[in-house]
């Protein structure tokens, strides 16, 4: 059965078509700069990557081109072969603790939650509306980045603010990257050969979050009401003293929009280093002797260690620490510095394995008290699996 996994951004559309249940990727690709000048798309079939420049006015047009590519490359004989389409949605609020089939009520709830994910939720709706027109026979589903974290207890997800702000305004911790944390924790349980595990999953990419997962359920996660909480990120500040916000708005005469923009787009690795939000540039800066890059890296790693230590205590121990996403999968220096910072817990690095990149591997030494693994994340296959489960 063919299932399409879709991640719609405001000007982009990423997709992977799967043969399920084998989980074989038949074609994948991305449409970029939709609705902007110089739009293009890239597709990958049988390991071959093709890039085409084409005017893309909207997402519907992108889906129509995708259909043409599927037919022209003989991946499907008819559109009816695509039985389901799963969509990534960033914010599901307290409404959704699992994936659901799309209907008008679901769409209106995703819309209602747009204030908490202004760049992502509206884009997902645009994608779903386009799918309804282009794929009238497919079952449409949504998979929420927040759903995996809905198992947190009230004492964990509440902020110590007036109690009724949660019910009145939805102010609480929702977390993010849930699909990735779920994927790597499932895979870790397979590697460990048991399900009653205590895991600390570190999704460290441009956006970054850490989760504490007990027996397959999330008990805590570092992101909050929005994805700007917890860890230091590429350009996001993560945890700060909340009073800095009114203080600096007053001092520097900043509007709410301006302070929000600074905390999300000009802080983190970029804000400290003054060089870049990309960890590769920071690593280059460190090599070139740039002290602000050294400082940014140290702060970045320190915060991750702090969260791992906190979750170690909260879980009452840890069976494995997992690294995933762009930095977690690729940056051996970041992993090494994190693991060395956890030596008090008996964590020891395996330098040879840790220098491998982008593949599933144990990166801690044989005698490390907590095994540490790199597990490349695969959010797309999780979306395909959930959608397939509704249809099979
Ligand atoms: P993501 O958001 O998961 O796509 O991750 C993006 C981050 O991963 C960026 O900061 C990249 O610099 C980082 N990254 C990707 N490849 C590498 C690499 N080979 N070495 C270090 N960092 C990398």
Coordinates of N, CA, C and O and ligand atoms in Angstrom, one line a residue, residues 177 203-207 234 269 277-281 283 324-332 334 357 377, ligand 1:
X177 N 9.0 18.2 18.6 CA 9.9 17.1 18.1 C 9.4 15.8 18.6 O 10.1 14.8 18.6
X203 N 17.3 15.3 20.8 CA 17.1 15.7 19.4 C 17.8 17.1 19.3 O 17.3 18.1 19.7
X204 N 19.1 17.0 18.7 CA 19.9 18.3 18.7 C 20.1 18.6 17.2 O 21.0 18.1 16.6
X205 N 19.3 19.5 16.8 CA 19.5 20.1 15.4 C 19.5 21.6 15.6 O 19.9 22.1 16.6
X206 N 19.1 22.3 14.5 CA 19.0 23.7 14.6 C 18.0 24.1 15.7 O 18.2 24.9 16.5
X207 N 16.8 23.4 15.7 CA 16.0 23.4 16.9 C 16.4 22.2 17.8 O 16.8 21.2 17.2
X234 N 20.2 27.0 17.6 CA 20.9 27.7 16.5 C 20.7 29.2 16.7 O 21.7 30.0 16.9
X269 N 23.3 30.1 19.5 CA 24.6 30.1 19.0 C 25.0 31.3 18.2 O 26.1 31.9 18.3
X277 N 24.4 30.6 13.1 CA 23.5 29.7 13.9 C 23.8 28.3 13.5 O 23.3 27.3 14.1
X278 N 24.7 28.1 12.6 CA 25.0 26.7 12.1 C 26.2 26.2 12.8 O 27.3 26.8 12.8
X279 N 26.0 25.0 13.4 CA 27.1 24.5 14.3 C 28.4 24.2 13.5 O 29.5 24.2 14.1
X280 N 28.3 23.9 12.2 CA 29.5 23.7 11.4 C 30.3 25.0 11.4 O 31.6 24.9 11.5
X281 N 29.7 26.1 11.3 CA 30.4 27.4 11.3 C 31.0 27.6 12.7 O 32.1 28.2 12.8
X283 N 32.0 25.3 14.7 CA 33.2 24.4 14.9 C 34.4 25.0 14.1 O 35.5 24.9 14.5
X324 N 20.3 12.4 18.3 CA 19.7 12.4 17.0 C 19.6 13.8 16.4 O 20.0 14.8 17.1
X325 N 19.2 13.9 15.2 CA 19.1 15.2 14.4 C 20.4 15.7 14.0 O 21.5 15.1 14.3
X326 N 20.4 16.8 13.2 CA 21.6 17.3 12.5 C 22.9 17.3 13.3 O 23.9 16.7 12.9
X327 N 22.9 17.9 14.5 CA 24.1 18.0 15.3 C 24.3 16.7 16.0 O 25.4 16.1 16.1
X328 N 23.3 16.1 16.6 CA 23.4 14.9 17.3 C 23.9 13.7 16.5 O 24.6 12.8 17.0
X329 N 23.5 13.7 15.2 CA 24.0 12.6 14.3 C 25.3 12.9 13.7 O 26.0 11.9 13.4
X330 N 25.7 14.2 13.6 CA 26.9 14.5 12.8 C 28.1 15.1 13.6 O 29.2 15.0 13.1
X331 N 27.8 15.7 14.7 CA 28.9 16.5 15.3 C 29.6 15.6 16.4 O 29.1 15.5 17.6
X332 N 30.7 15.0 16.1 CA 31.4 14.1 17.1 C 31.9 15.0 18.2 O 31.9 14.5 19.4
X334 N 30.6 17.7 19.6 CA 29.5 18.0 20.5 C 29.2 16.8 21.4 O 29.1 16.9 22.6
X357 N 29.9 9.0 11.3 CA 28.9 10.1 11.2 C 27.6 9.6 10.5 O 27.6 8.7 9.6
X377 N 17.2 10.0 13.2 CA 15.8 10.1 13.3 C 15.1 9.9 12.0 O 15.7 10.0 10.9
Ligands
LIG1 P1 18.6 19.9 11.7 O1 17.8 21.0 12.3 O2 18.3 18.6 12.4 O3 18.5 19.8 10.2 O4 20.1 20.2 12.1 C1 20.8 21.3 11.6 C2 22.1 21.4 12.4 O5 22.9 20.3 12.2 C3 22.9 22.6 11.9 O6 23.4 23.4 13.0 C4 24.1 22.0 11.2 O7 25.2 22.7 11.3 C5 24.2 20.6 12.0 N1 25.0 19.7 11.2 C6 24.6 19.1 10.0 N2 25.6 18.4 9.5 C7 26.7 18.6 10.4 C8 28.0 18.1 10.5 N3 28.5 17.3 9.5 N4 28.8 18.5 11.5 C9 28.3 19.3 12.4 N5 27.0 19.7 12.4 C10 26.2 19.4 11.4

